[in-house]
Every structure is written in C-alpha cells, then in structure tokens.
Amino acid sequence: MRLRFVLSQIGNGLRRNIAMAVSVVLVTFISLTFVGAAVMLQMQVDKAKDDWYDRVEVNVFLCPGGEPTQACPAGEVTEEQIAEIQSILESEALSDYVQNVYLESKSEAWASFQERFGDQEWAQRITEDQMQYSFRVKLVDPEQYQLIYDELSGRPGVQQVIDQRSILEPLFLVLNRATLISVGLAVLMTVTAVLLITTTIRLSAMSRRRETEIMRLVGASNFFIQLPFMLEGALAALTGAVLAVGGLWLGVHYIVEDWLAESVRFMPFVNTADVFTIAPVLVAIGIGLAVISSLVTLSRYTKV
Amino acid sequence: MIRFDNVSKVYARGHRPALDQVSVEVERGEFVFLVGASGSGKSTFLRLVHREERPTSGGVFVAGRDLSRISSWKVPQLRRQIGVVFQDFRLLGNKNVFDNVAIAMQVIGKPRHQVMSAVPETIEMVGLAGKEKRMPNELSGGEQQRVAIARAFVNRPAIILADEPTGNLDPTTSVGIMRLLERINRTGTTVAMATHDDEIVDQMRKRVIELVDGQVVRDQARGVYGARAEA
Ligand SMILES: Nc1ncnc2c1ncn2[C@@H]1O[C@H](COP(=O)(O)OP(=O)(O)OP(=O)(O)O)[C@@H](O)[C@H]1O
Ligand SMILES: [Mg+2]
C-alpha cells in the first residue's frame, strides 16, 4: 500500500511538473556529458602516454657526411667517436637510467627510410650514403631525457639529441586543454543542475504543500513525506545520466572508434567499453546531486 | 489522557502569552469543550497536544508520554494516536472521498487489505455510504466535515482534537456533526473541541474549560457556554 502510494505520488508530481522534470533531465544530461567527456579525455591522455612512453626512445643522431655544419664542423663522425659515445652510454654512471642502447647503421637507417617513404619518388633518389648513424637509447624512465641530453649534446660527432616524447607533446597539450575546458563546463553545468533541481523540488513541495501538511497531520514520517520528492528528483537525474552515457557512447563509437582509431593507427584510443566503466560513476553523481539537493531543500519545506 | 502542567506558551518574545500557567487534566474517554473569546488560546492548546507547537514552559503529557521528552522523529508516532479536525475541513480537492480518508492509513503504511475494509466502514459510520467516489467539491459543507472526521477517525485514534469543527456550518448541520463526535466519543475516544457555538455547548452538557487571555477561568463538568456571565 505504501509503495503504491509513493509511486502514485511520484506520478502525480511528475505529471504536474512535466516541464520542470524535462529541464532537470536535460540539464543533468548536459552536465554529466561534460563530466564524462572530461574523464574520457583524461583516460585518453593516460592511455596514449602509457603506450607511447613504453615505446619512446632518445635518438642521438651522429654527424652525417657532406658539408660541415655548425654542429658538425669536422664532417662525418669517426669510428673512434662512435665508440666513445657508445662507451659513455653504456658506462656505469648511466646504467641505472639506460635500459638499452642500439646503434643504427646507415644501411639500417636507409632500409627503414625506404620502407616508410619508398613509394615516393623523391625518397628513391636518396642513397644509403646520405643517411646517418644514430644511437637509439631506451630509458628506464622516459622522463629522464635531460640526463642523456646533458651528457651528449655538443660532444664531437653528435649532431643532435632528440627526445621522441616531444613529438606527441602538442597532442597531449591539446588533450589537456580540452580536459580543462570540459571540467570547466562540467562544473558550470553541475552548479546549474543543482540550482535547477533545488528550484524544481521547492516548487514541487510548495505546490503540494496542502498534501504534505495533511500527511504530517495524520502522522506520516518525515522520510515518508520527503521520499516522493527525492525519488522524483532522482528519477529525473537518473534519466539525465542514462542519456549522458548514451551520448558519450555515440560520440566514442562514431567519432573515436569508427573514425579516429581507423585513421590514426599509431596510438591506442578510448573505446565504448571505457564508457561503460565510467557509466556507474556518472549515474551515481547524478543521483547523488538530486538526493543531496532534495535533502537540503526539503528539510526547509517539509518540516514536522 | 491529556495533562497540562503549568503550561505557558509565548509565541513572540515580549508579547503576552497565548497560554498562561495552564494546568488541566483530561481523562481517557472524556469529552471536553474549550471555549473563550477569539485569541484566548484555544487553538494553541490543541496545537500543543498535537505537538505542532512546544510549550515555552511547563509540561504537556499526552497518552502517557511527556511531549518535552520525545524526539522529533517520534512525533509522527504520537500523531498516529491523535485525529485532528478543523473548521476548514482540509480535504484534498483532487482526491475523492475514499482516497481522502485512505490517505491517513496509506501514509503510515497500513496494509492494503486493512485499508480496503476500514475505509468503507468508517465512511459508512460517518453517514456517507455510497458517496465514496464523490470529489470534495461535489459535497455540502457538512458532508465535507464528515469526510474530515472519517479521516481523523479511520485509524481509531485515542484522541480526537476538533478546532471549531462546526464553525462553517449551519445549526442543523452542526447538530449532525456533534452527534457524530458524540458517537465517536462513546467508542472510548477522548474528544477535545474548541468552539464558539454556545447552543451546541449548552445542549451537550459536557465538561467545559473556559479560557480568557490564555488563563483557565472555569473548568466545569456538565457545563454551559456562558456560565461565568450567569454566575
Ligand atoms: N503562530 C502564531 N504566532 C504568533 N502568535 C500567535 C500564533 N498563533 C496564535 N498566536 C496568538 O496567540 C493568541 C492565542 O491564539 P489562538 O489561535 O490560540 O486563539 P483562539 O482561542 O484559537 O482564537 P480563535 O477563537 O479566534 O480561533 C492570540 O493572541 C494569537 O494572536
Ligand atoms: Mg482558534
């Protein structure tokens, strides 16, 4: 009897206030979509970093032949210089930081170059002798790049020390900025959602004041009086959260999985499974917002 | 059943008290009238019993409980033993007669089968059999007050508090309402009723408590409305 009564109360409340209920649904939908987007963006950054940092190396390019340049006034690197650089990289002092050192010969460099660009005419004119020696240094911790740079740059025979991490830095910068924007919008929209839910519940409580007053008179408990309002808010917020999860799913499925992941293959992407991982969090946030706003509002409007 | 121990109630600091050192005891099964001029404190008395207000000083005891000691989350439990009736009926306009009465059982979690048997029985008892599906605006004032009484009585409370229940009704209809309250009183329910209606009080010859400016000036068994003036 009680359950049936509560359900009919909720039905009446929602019907009477349908426009407000819809606006609560929409505003929680939008705010939770931004919350979800921010989380997904951070997941993307982490995923890409994990994968990328596993693979990145420090490239130590050695002086190529040909005209002397500022970095290589003496022309091409000599055998002795190569040996010396290798001994530095494999020295005791660096052994804690360096995981692996590999010397790429000119012919290997040419082979991989041809593999990548061989189908293009300009690349076919490049000869093996125009390539250069380089060391591929894999670090235990890719963040320790500076150490290798300080040790080797400017040394005779070394043309340039390049941290592969820097190649993707602009991408991470963009992703982090996007996260910040999403967080900002999420916060704004969440504040809006709280204010709107609070207003809705207050209006709902005022429009049913007579009913709640009679319920109080005949001895209904506070909890029982407040329950329909709370459930109304929670139901609207839950609907918004489900819509937000659906929206994120669509976005990730069509934009990331079907398009980005197909066209950009060197990096892992978030997927729809990740959307379902954060779905419970979004639902919990939505319901939490609704319940907390109702508790705060109702304690003032339906006192015993 | 109801005991006031030196109860004073001051609504706003600096104003004269609405009740001033009132000590009264009402036994189980009694029928008492509260009379007095407008503003003499009758409604305040009833609201203290129902714990819609708390006394500024003194003790209020209802059904064996010290109301100053029960915590606010237990107040609903107290109210389930008290039925209340008002001058303005306070029915829900969008619910029919049956639902208006049933709400009193539904909100305290009575099982459906009990609701289905107690509500029609009580509606019949107040003389509205066959009108269960009517909406309040399809009823006369007297009939609406009967619905309100049914709602107050459907849980078989130990006490009925009635605040000028005949205040909006003509004399004939009022007599019907008083018969009903008397019948409820005969089932053992304590009834406390605030009223301005001298004819009714004089006819019923029940206990009369008269308040003047918040003080009890007369407490008379089988009393009349204006005895003090006569005395
Ligand atoms: N909620 C309130 N806040 C402040 N003062 C109040 C409040 N309720 C009642 N009073 C004051 O308390 C006094 C007693 O009021 P009460 O309503 O108990 O009188 P009453 O005997 O029921 O009058 P009436 O016959 O007009 O209903 C009055 O002076 C009134 O102005
Ligand atoms: Mg009054």
Coordinates of C-alpha atoms and ligand atoms in Angstrom, one line a residue:
Chain A
M1 CA 0.0 0.0 0.0
R2 CA 2.8 2.3 0.9
L3 CA 4.8 1.6 -2.2
R4 CA 1.8 2.0 -4.4
F5 CA 1.0 5.3 -2.7
V6 CA 4.6 6.6 -3.1
L7 CA 4.5 5.6 -6.8
S8 CA 1.2 7.4 -7.4
Q9 CA 2.6 10.5 -5.6
I10 CA 5.6 10.5 -7.9
G11 CA 3.5 10.0 -11.0
N12 CA 1.3 13.0 -9.9
G13 CA 4.3 15.1 -9.1
L14 CA 6.0 14.5 -12.4
R15 CA 2.8 15.0 -14.4
R16 CA 2.0 18.2 -12.7
N17 CA 5.5 19.5 -13.3
I18 CA 6.4 17.9 -16.5
A19 CA 8.3 20.9 -18.0
M20 CA 10.4 21.2 -14.9
A21 CA 11.1 17.5 -14.9
V22 CA 12.2 17.7 -18.5
S23 CA 14.5 20.6 -17.8
V24 CA 16.1 18.7 -14.9
V25 CA 16.6 15.7 -17.2
L26 CA 18.2 17.9 -19.8
V27 CA 20.5 19.9 -17.5
T28 CA 21.8 16.7 -15.8
F29 CA 22.2 15.2 -19.2
I30 CA 24.4 18.0 -20.4
S31 CA 26.4 18.4 -17.2
L32 CA 27.1 14.7 -16.9
T33 CA 28.1 14.6 -20.5
F34 CA 30.8 17.2 -19.8
V35 CA 31.8 15.3 -16.7
G36 CA 32.1 12.2 -18.7
A37 CA 33.9 13.9 -21.6
A38 CA 36.5 15.2 -19.1
V39 CA 37.0 11.8 -17.6
M40 CA 37.3 10.2 -21.1
L41 CA 39.8 12.8 -22.3
Q42 CA 42.0 12.1 -19.2
M43 CA 41.6 8.4 -19.9
Q44 CA 42.8 9.1 -23.5
V45 CA 45.8 11.0 -22.3
D46 CA 46.8 8.3 -19.8
K47 CA 46.3 5.5 -22.4
A48 CA 48.3 7.3 -25.0
K49 CA 51.0 8.2 -22.6
D50 CA 51.3 4.7 -21.2
D51 CA 51.6 3.2 -24.7
W52 CA 53.8 5.9 -26.1
Y53 CA 56.2 6.2 -23.2
D54 CA 56.7 2.5 -23.4
R55 CA 57.9 2.9 -26.9
V56 CA 59.7 6.2 -27.0
E57 CA 63.5 6.3 -27.2
V58 CA 66.0 9.1 -27.2
N59 CA 67.6 9.4 -30.7
V60 CA 71.2 10.5 -30.7
F61 CA 71.9 11.5 -34.3
L62 CA 75.5 11.4 -35.3
C63 CA 77.2 13.7 -37.7
P64 CA 76.4 12.8 -41.3
G65 CA 78.8 13.2 -44.2
G66 CA 78.7 16.1 -46.6
E67 CA 79.2 19.8 -45.9
P68 CA 80.4 20.7 -42.4
T69 CA 77.7 22.4 -40.3
Q70 CA 77.7 24.3 -37.0
A71 CA 77.0 21.1 -35.0
C72 CA 79.4 19.1 -37.1
P73 CA 82.4 21.3 -38.1
A74 CA 84.6 18.3 -38.7
G75 CA 82.3 16.5 -41.1
E76 CA 81.2 12.9 -40.6
V77 CA 81.5 11.2 -37.3
T78 CA 84.5 8.9 -36.9
E79 CA 84.7 5.3 -35.7
E80 CA 86.5 6.4 -32.6
Q81 CA 83.9 9.0 -31.8
I82 CA 81.1 6.3 -32.2
A83 CA 83.0 4.0 -29.9
E84 CA 83.4 6.7 -27.3
I85 CA 79.8 7.8 -27.3
Q86 CA 78.8 4.1 -27.0
S87 CA 81.0 3.7 -24.0
I88 CA 79.5 6.7 -22.4
L89 CA 76.0 5.4 -22.9
E90 CA 77.0 2.0 -21.5
S91 CA 79.0 3.4 -18.7
E92 CA 78.5 2.6 -15.0
A93 CA 77.2 6.1 -14.3
L94 CA 74.3 5.8 -16.7
S95 CA 73.5 2.2 -16.2
D96 CA 70.7 3.0 -13.8
Y97 CA 68.9 5.1 -16.3
V98 CA 69.6 3.5 -19.6
Q99 CA 67.8 0.3 -20.4
N100 CA 69.1 -0.4 -23.8
V101 CA 71.4 1.1 -26.4
Y102 CA 71.3 0.3 -30.1
L103 CA 73.5 1.6 -32.8
E104 CA 71.6 2.1 -36.1
S105 CA 73.9 1.9 -39.1
K106 CA 73.5 3.9 -42.2
S107 CA 72.2 0.9 -44.1
E108 CA 69.6 0.1 -41.5
A109 CA 68.5 3.7 -41.4
W110 CA 68.2 3.6 -45.2
A111 CA 66.2 0.4 -45.1
S112 CA 63.7 1.8 -42.7
F113 CA 63.6 5.1 -44.5
Q114 CA 62.8 3.3 -47.8
E115 CA 60.2 1.2 -46.0
R116 CA 58.4 4.3 -44.9
F117 CA 58.7 6.6 -47.9
G118 CA 60.0 4.2 -50.6
D119 CA 56.9 4.6 -52.7
Q120 CA 57.6 8.3 -53.2
E121 CA 59.8 9.5 -56.0
W122 CA 61.9 11.9 -54.0
A123 CA 62.8 9.3 -51.5
Q124 CA 64.0 6.9 -54.1
R125 CA 66.8 9.4 -55.1
I126 CA 68.2 9.3 -51.5
T127 CA 71.3 7.0 -51.4
E128 CA 72.4 4.9 -48.4
D129 CA 75.5 7.2 -48.0
Q130 CA 73.3 10.2 -47.4
M131 CA 71.9 8.6 -44.3
Q132 CA 73.5 9.0 -40.9
Y133 CA 74.4 6.8 -37.9
S134 CA 72.3 7.2 -34.8
F135 CA 72.0 5.7 -31.3
R136 CA 68.6 4.6 -30.2
V137 CA 68.6 4.9 -26.4
K138 CA 65.8 3.3 -24.4
L139 CA 65.5 4.8 -21.0
V140 CA 64.2 3.1 -17.9
D141 CA 62.2 6.2 -17.2
P142 CA 61.4 8.3 -20.3
E143 CA 61.2 11.4 -18.2
Q144 CA 65.0 11.2 -17.6
Y145 CA 65.7 12.5 -21.1
Q146 CA 67.6 15.6 -19.8
L147 CA 70.3 13.4 -18.4
I148 CA 71.3 12.0 -21.8
Y149 CA 70.9 15.4 -23.4
D150 CA 73.3 17.0 -21.0
E151 CA 75.8 14.2 -21.4
L152 CA 75.9 14.0 -25.1
S153 CA 74.8 17.2 -26.8
G154 CA 77.8 19.3 -28.1
R155 CA 80.1 16.3 -27.9
P156 CA 82.2 15.8 -31.1
G157 CA 80.4 13.6 -33.6
V158 CA 77.0 14.2 -32.1
Q159 CA 74.7 16.2 -34.4
Q160 CA 71.5 16.3 -32.3
V161 CA 69.8 14.6 -29.4
I162 CA 66.1 14.2 -29.8
D163 CA 63.5 13.2 -27.3
Q164 CA 60.8 11.3 -29.1
R165 CA 58.4 12.3 -26.4
S166 CA 58.4 15.8 -27.7
I167 CA 56.8 14.6 -30.9
L168 CA 53.5 13.9 -29.2
E169 CA 53.7 16.8 -26.7
P170 CA 51.5 19.1 -28.8
L171 CA 48.8 16.4 -28.9
F172 CA 48.9 15.9 -25.1
L173 CA 48.8 19.7 -24.7
V174 CA 45.6 19.8 -26.8
L175 CA 44.1 16.9 -24.9
N176 CA 44.9 18.5 -21.6
R177 CA 43.4 21.8 -22.7
A178 CA 40.3 20.0 -23.8
T179 CA 40.1 18.3 -20.4
L180 CA 40.3 21.7 -18.7
I181 CA 37.5 23.1 -20.8
S182 CA 35.4 20.1 -20.2
V183 CA 36.0 20.3 -16.4
G184 CA 35.1 24.0 -16.5
L185 CA 31.9 23.4 -18.4
A186 CA 31.1 20.4 -16.2
V187 CA 31.4 22.5 -13.1
L188 CA 29.3 25.2 -14.5
M189 CA 26.6 22.8 -15.7
T190 CA 26.7 20.9 -12.4
V191 CA 26.1 24.1 -10.5
T192 CA 23.2 24.9 -12.9
A193 CA 21.8 21.4 -12.4
V194 CA 21.9 21.7 -8.6
L195 CA 20.2 25.1 -8.7
L196 CA 17.6 23.8 -11.1
I197 CA 16.9 20.6 -9.1
T198 CA 16.7 22.7 -5.9
T199 CA 14.2 25.1 -7.5
T200 CA 12.2 22.3 -9.1
I201 CA 11.9 20.4 -5.8
R202 CA 11.0 23.6 -4.0
L203 CA 8.2 24.4 -6.4
S204 CA 7.0 20.8 -6.3
A205 CA 7.0 20.9 -2.5
M206 CA 5.1 24.2 -2.5
S207 CA 2.5 23.1 -5.0
R208 CA 1.9 20.1 -2.8
R209 CA 2.0 21.9 0.5
R210 CA -1.6 21.1 1.3
E211 CA -0.9 17.4 0.7
T212 CA 2.3 17.3 2.8
E213 CA 0.6 19.3 5.5
I214 CA -2.2 16.7 5.7
M215 CA 0.3 13.9 5.7
R216 CA 2.1 15.5 8.6
L217 CA -1.2 15.9 10.5
V218 CA -2.0 12.2 10.2
G219 CA 1.4 11.1 11.4
A220 CA 3.4 10.4 8.3
S221 CA 7.1 10.3 9.0
N222 CA 9.4 13.0 7.6
F223 CA 11.2 10.4 5.5
F224 CA 7.9 9.2 4.0
I225 CA 6.8 12.8 3.2
Q226 CA 10.1 13.6 1.5
L227 CA 10.6 10.3 -0.3
P228 CA 8.4 11.1 -3.3
F229 CA 10.1 14.4 -3.9
M230 CA 13.5 12.8 -3.5
L231 CA 12.6 9.9 -5.9
E232 CA 11.2 12.4 -8.4
G233 CA 14.5 14.3 -8.4
A234 CA 16.5 11.1 -8.5
L235 CA 14.4 9.7 -11.3
A236 CA 14.9 12.8 -13.4
A237 CA 18.6 12.8 -12.7
L238 CA 18.9 9.1 -13.4
T239 CA 17.3 9.7 -16.8
G240 CA 19.7 12.5 -17.5
A241 CA 22.6 10.3 -16.5
V242 CA 21.5 7.5 -18.8
L243 CA 21.1 10.0 -21.6
A244 CA 24.6 11.3 -20.9
V245 CA 26.0 7.7 -21.0
G246 CA 24.2 7.2 -24.3
G247 CA 25.6 10.4 -25.7
L248 CA 29.1 9.5 -24.7
W249 CA 28.7 6.1 -26.2
L250 CA 27.5 7.5 -29.5
G251 CA 30.4 10.0 -29.5
V252 CA 33.0 7.4 -28.7
H253 CA 31.6 4.9 -31.1
Y254 CA 31.2 7.0 -34.2
I255 CA 33.9 9.6 -33.7
V256 CA 36.7 7.7 -31.9
E257 CA 36.2 4.0 -32.8
D258 CA 34.8 4.3 -36.3
W259 CA 36.9 7.3 -37.4
L260 CA 39.9 8.3 -35.3
A261 CA 41.0 4.8 -34.5
E262 CA 40.7 3.8 -38.1
S263 CA 42.7 6.7 -39.4
V264 CA 45.3 7.3 -36.7
R265 CA 46.8 3.9 -36.1
F266 CA 49.9 4.6 -34.1
M267 CA 48.1 5.3 -30.8
P268 CA 45.5 3.5 -28.7
F269 CA 42.1 5.2 -28.2
V270 CA 39.4 5.1 -25.6
N271 CA 36.5 2.8 -26.6
T272 CA 32.9 2.2 -25.7
A273 CA 34.0 -0.3 -23.0
D274 CA 35.6 2.7 -21.2
V275 CA 32.2 4.5 -21.5
F276 CA 30.6 1.6 -19.6
T277 CA 33.4 1.7 -17.0
I278 CA 32.6 5.3 -16.1
A279 CA 28.8 4.9 -16.5
P280 CA 28.1 3.9 -12.9
V281 CA 30.1 6.9 -11.7
L282 CA 28.0 9.3 -13.8
V283 CA 24.8 7.7 -12.6
A284 CA 26.0 7.9 -9.0
I285 CA 26.9 11.6 -9.5
G286 CA 23.5 12.3 -11.0
I287 CA 21.5 10.6 -8.3
G288 CA 23.8 12.0 -5.6
L289 CA 23.3 15.5 -6.8
A290 CA 19.5 15.0 -6.9
V291 CA 19.3 13.4 -3.4
I292 CA 21.6 16.0 -1.8
S293 CA 19.8 18.9 -3.3
S294 CA 16.4 17.5 -2.3
L295 CA 17.6 16.8 1.3
V296 CA 18.8 20.4 1.6
T297 CA 15.7 21.8 0.1
L298 CA 13.1 19.6 1.8
S299 CA 14.5 20.0 5.3
R300 CA 13.3 23.6 5.0
Y301 CA 9.9 23.0 3.3
T302 CA 8.5 19.8 4.8
K303 CA 9.4 20.1 8.5
V304 CA 7.5 18.2 11.0
Chain B
M1 CA -5.0 11.1 28.6
I2 CA -4.1 14.8 28.3
R3 CA -2.3 16.6 31.1
F4 CA -1.1 20.2 31.1
D5 CA 1.3 21.1 34.0
N6 CA 1.7 24.9 34.4
V7 CA 1.9 25.3 30.7
S8 CA 2.7 28.7 29.2
K9 CA 3.2 29.5 25.6
V10 CA 4.7 32.7 24.3
Y11 CA 4.8 33.0 20.6
A12 CA 6.8 36.1 20.3
R13 CA 9.1 37.4 23.0
G14 CA 7.6 40.4 24.6
H15 CA 4.0 39.6 23.7
R16 CA 1.5 38.4 26.2
P17 CA 1.4 34.6 26.5
A18 CA -1.2 32.7 24.4
L19 CA -1.4 30.3 27.3
D20 CA -0.5 31.4 30.8
Q21 CA 0.2 28.8 33.5
V22 CA -2.5 26.4 32.4
S23 CA -2.9 23.2 34.4
V24 CA -5.6 20.8 33.1
E25 CA -6.2 17.1 33.1
V26 CA -8.5 15.3 30.7
E27 CA -9.3 11.7 31.4
R28 CA -9.5 8.9 28.9
G29 CA -12.9 8.8 27.2
E30 CA -13.8 12.3 28.3
F31 CA -15.5 14.9 26.0
V32 CA -14.3 18.5 26.7
F33 CA -15.2 21.8 25.2
L34 CA -12.7 24.6 25.1
V35 CA -14.5 27.9 25.0
G36 CA -13.4 31.5 25.2
A37 CA -13.2 34.7 23.1
S38 CA -11.2 34.9 19.9
G39 CA -7.5 34.9 20.8
S40 CA -8.0 33.3 24.2
G41 CA -5.7 30.4 23.3
K42 CA -8.0 27.5 22.4
S43 CA -6.2 26.6 19.2
T44 CA -2.9 27.0 20.9
F45 CA -4.0 24.4 23.5
L46 CA -4.9 21.9 20.8
R47 CA -1.7 22.5 18.8
L48 CA 0.4 21.8 22.0
V49 CA -1.4 18.5 22.3
H50 CA -0.7 17.6 18.7
R51 CA 2.9 18.9 19.2
E52 CA 2.7 21.4 16.3
E53 CA 3.9 23.8 19.0
R54 CA 6.1 23.3 22.0
P55 CA 5.3 25.0 25.3
T56 CA 7.6 27.8 26.5
S57 CA 7.4 26.4 30.0
G58 CA 5.6 23.6 31.8
G59 CA 4.9 20.0 30.8
V60 CA 2.5 18.6 28.3
F61 CA 1.6 14.9 28.7
V62 CA -0.4 13.0 26.1
A63 CA -1.3 9.3 26.2
G64 CA 1.3 8.7 28.9
R65 CA 4.1 10.5 27.1
D66 CA 6.0 13.6 28.1
L67 CA 6.0 15.6 24.9
S68 CA 9.0 17.6 26.0
R69 CA 11.0 14.4 26.1
I70 CA 10.0 12.7 22.8
S71 CA 12.5 13.3 20.0
S72 CA 11.2 14.9 16.8
W73 CA 11.4 11.8 14.8
K74 CA 9.0 10.1 17.2
V75 CA 6.4 12.9 16.8
P76 CA 4.7 11.1 13.8
Q77 CA 4.2 8.1 16.1
L78 CA 2.4 10.4 18.6
R79 CA 0.2 11.9 15.9
R80 CA -1.0 8.5 14.8
Q81 CA -2.8 8.3 18.0
I82 CA -4.5 11.6 17.5
G83 CA -7.1 12.6 14.9
V84 CA -7.5 16.3 14.0
V85 CA -10.5 18.1 12.6
F86 CA -10.6 21.7 11.5
Q87 CA -13.1 24.4 10.7
D88 CA -12.0 24.5 7.1
F89 CA -12.1 20.7 6.6
R90 CA -8.6 20.5 4.9
L91 CA -9.5 17.9 2.3
L92 CA -7.5 17.3 -0.8
G93 CA -9.6 18.7 -3.7
N94 CA -8.1 16.4 -6.3
K95 CA -8.9 13.2 -4.4
N96 CA -12.3 11.6 -3.9
V97 CA -13.9 10.8 -0.6
F98 CA -12.4 7.3 -0.4
D99 CA -8.9 8.5 -1.1
N100 CA -9.2 11.4 1.2
V101 CA -9.9 9.0 4.1
A102 CA -7.5 6.3 2.9
I103 CA -4.5 8.7 2.9
A104 CA -4.4 8.6 6.7
M105 CA -3.8 4.9 6.5
Q106 CA -1.6 4.8 3.5
V107 CA 1.0 7.3 4.7
I108 CA 1.6 5.3 7.9
G109 CA 2.0 2.1 5.9
K110 CA -1.2 0.2 6.7
P111 CA -1.6 -2.9 4.5
R112 CA -3.9 -2.7 1.6
H113 CA -6.5 -5.2 2.9
Q114 CA -6.9 -3.2 6.1
V115 CA -7.4 0.0 4.1
M116 CA -9.9 -1.7 1.9
S117 CA -12.0 -2.8 4.9
A118 CA -11.5 0.1 7.4
V119 CA -12.1 3.0 4.9
P120 CA -15.6 2.0 3.7
E121 CA -16.6 1.0 7.2
T122 CA -15.6 4.5 8.5
I123 CA -17.2 6.3 5.6
E124 CA -20.4 4.4 6.4
M125 CA -20.1 5.2 10.1
V126 CA -20.0 9.0 9.3
G127 CA -23.1 8.6 7.1
L128 CA -21.6 8.9 3.7
A129 CA -22.1 5.4 2.4
G130 CA -22.4 5.4 -1.4
K131 CA -20.5 8.7 -1.8
E132 CA -17.0 7.2 -1.8
K133 CA -16.3 8.3 -5.4
R134 CA -17.5 11.9 -5.0
M135 CA -15.0 14.7 -5.1
P136 CA -15.0 17.2 -2.2
N137 CA -16.5 20.0 -4.4
E138 CA -19.4 17.7 -5.0
L139 CA -20.3 17.6 -1.3
S140 CA -22.0 20.0 1.1
G141 CA -20.0 21.6 3.9
G142 CA -21.5 19.2 6.4
E143 CA -20.6 16.2 4.3
Q144 CA -17.1 17.5 3.8
Q145 CA -16.7 17.8 7.5
R146 CA -17.9 14.2 7.8
V147 CA -15.1 13.2 5.4
A148 CA -12.6 15.0 7.5
I149 CA -13.9 13.3 10.7
A150 CA -13.7 9.9 8.9
R151 CA -10.1 10.7 8.0
A152 CA -9.3 11.6 11.6
F153 CA -11.0 8.5 13.0
V154 CA -10.1 5.9 10.5
N155 CA -7.0 4.8 12.4
R156 CA -9.1 4.6 15.6
P157 CA -7.0 7.2 17.5
A158 CA -7.1 7.5 21.2
I159 CA -7.8 11.2 21.0
I160 CA -9.7 13.5 18.6
L161 CA -8.9 17.2 18.5
A162 CA -11.5 19.4 16.8
D163 CA -10.9 23.1 16.3
E164 CA -14.2 24.8 15.7
P165 CA -15.5 21.9 13.5
T166 CA -18.9 23.5 13.2
G167 CA -17.6 27.0 12.6
N168 CA -18.5 27.0 8.9
L169 CA -21.8 25.1 9.2
D170 CA -25.4 26.0 9.8
P171 CA -27.1 25.0 13.1
T172 CA -28.9 21.9 11.8
T173 CA -25.8 20.5 10.1
S174 CA -23.8 21.3 13.2
V175 CA -26.1 19.2 15.3
G176 CA -25.4 16.2 13.0
I177 CA -21.7 16.7 13.3
M178 CA -21.9 16.9 17.1
R179 CA -23.9 13.6 17.1
L180 CA -21.1 12.1 15.1
L181 CA -18.5 13.3 17.5
E182 CA -20.5 12.1 20.4
R183 CA -20.8 8.7 18.9
I184 CA -17.0 8.6 18.4
N185 CA -16.6 9.6 22.0
R186 CA -18.8 6.7 23.1
T187 CA -16.4 4.3 21.5
G188 CA -13.9 5.4 24.2
T189 CA -12.1 8.1 22.2
T190 CA -11.2 11.2 24.1
V191 CA -12.6 14.3 22.3
A192 CA -11.3 17.9 22.9
M193 CA -13.2 20.5 20.9
A194 CA -12.6 24.2 20.7
T195 CA -15.8 26.1 19.8
H196 CA -17.7 29.4 19.8
D197 CA -21.0 27.7 19.4
D198 CA -23.0 28.4 22.6
E199 CA -26.1 26.4 21.5
I200 CA -24.1 23.3 21.0
V201 CA -22.2 23.6 24.3
D202 CA -25.4 24.3 26.2
Q203 CA -27.2 21.3 24.6
M204 CA -24.4 18.7 25.1
R205 CA -23.8 19.4 28.8
K206 CA -20.2 18.2 28.7
R207 CA -17.2 19.4 30.6
V208 CA -16.3 23.0 29.7
I209 CA -13.0 24.6 30.1
E210 CA -13.1 28.4 29.6
L211 CA -10.0 30.4 28.7
V212 CA -9.6 34.1 29.0
D213 CA -6.4 35.6 27.8
G214 CA -4.7 32.3 28.0
Q215 CA -5.8 31.5 31.5
V216 CA -8.3 28.9 32.6
V217 CA -11.1 30.8 34.4
R218 CA -13.6 28.0 34.6
D219 CA -13.4 24.2 34.4
Q220 CA -16.9 22.8 34.9
A221 CA -18.3 19.3 34.5
R222 CA -21.6 19.2 32.5
G223 CA -21.1 22.9 31.9
V224 CA -22.7 25.5 29.7
Y225 CA -21.2 28.1 27.3
G226 CA -21.7 31.3 29.3
A227 CA -21.9 30.1 32.9
R228 CA -19.4 32.7 34.1
A229 CA -21.6 35.5 33.0
E230 CA -24.6 34.0 34.7
A231 CA -22.7 33.2 37.9
Ligands
LIG1 N1 1.7 31.2 15.1 C1 1.5 32.3 15.9 N2 2.5 33.2 16.0 C2 2.3 34.3 16.9 N3 1.2 34.4 17.6 C3 0.2 33.5 17.6 C4 0.3 32.4 16.7 N4 -0.8 31.6 16.8 C5 -1.6 32.3 17.7 N5 -1.0 33.4 18.2 C6 -1.5 34.3 19.2 O1 -1.8 33.6 20.3 C7 -3.0 34.0 20.9 C8 -4.0 32.8 21.0 O2 -4.3 32.4 19.7 P1 -5.2 31.1 19.4 O3 -5.2 30.9 18.0 O4 -4.8 30.0 20.3 O5 -6.6 31.7 19.9 P2 -8.0 31.0 19.7 O6 -8.6 31.0 21.1 O7 -7.9 29.8 18.9 O8 -8.8 32.1 18.8 P3 -10.0 31.9 17.8 O9 -11.2 31.6 18.5 O10 -10.0 33.2 17.0 O11 -9.6 30.7 16.9 C9 -3.5 35.1 20.0 O12 -3.2 36.4 20.6 C10 -2.8 35.0 18.7 O13 -2.6 36.2 18.1
MG2 MG -8.6 29.1 17.1

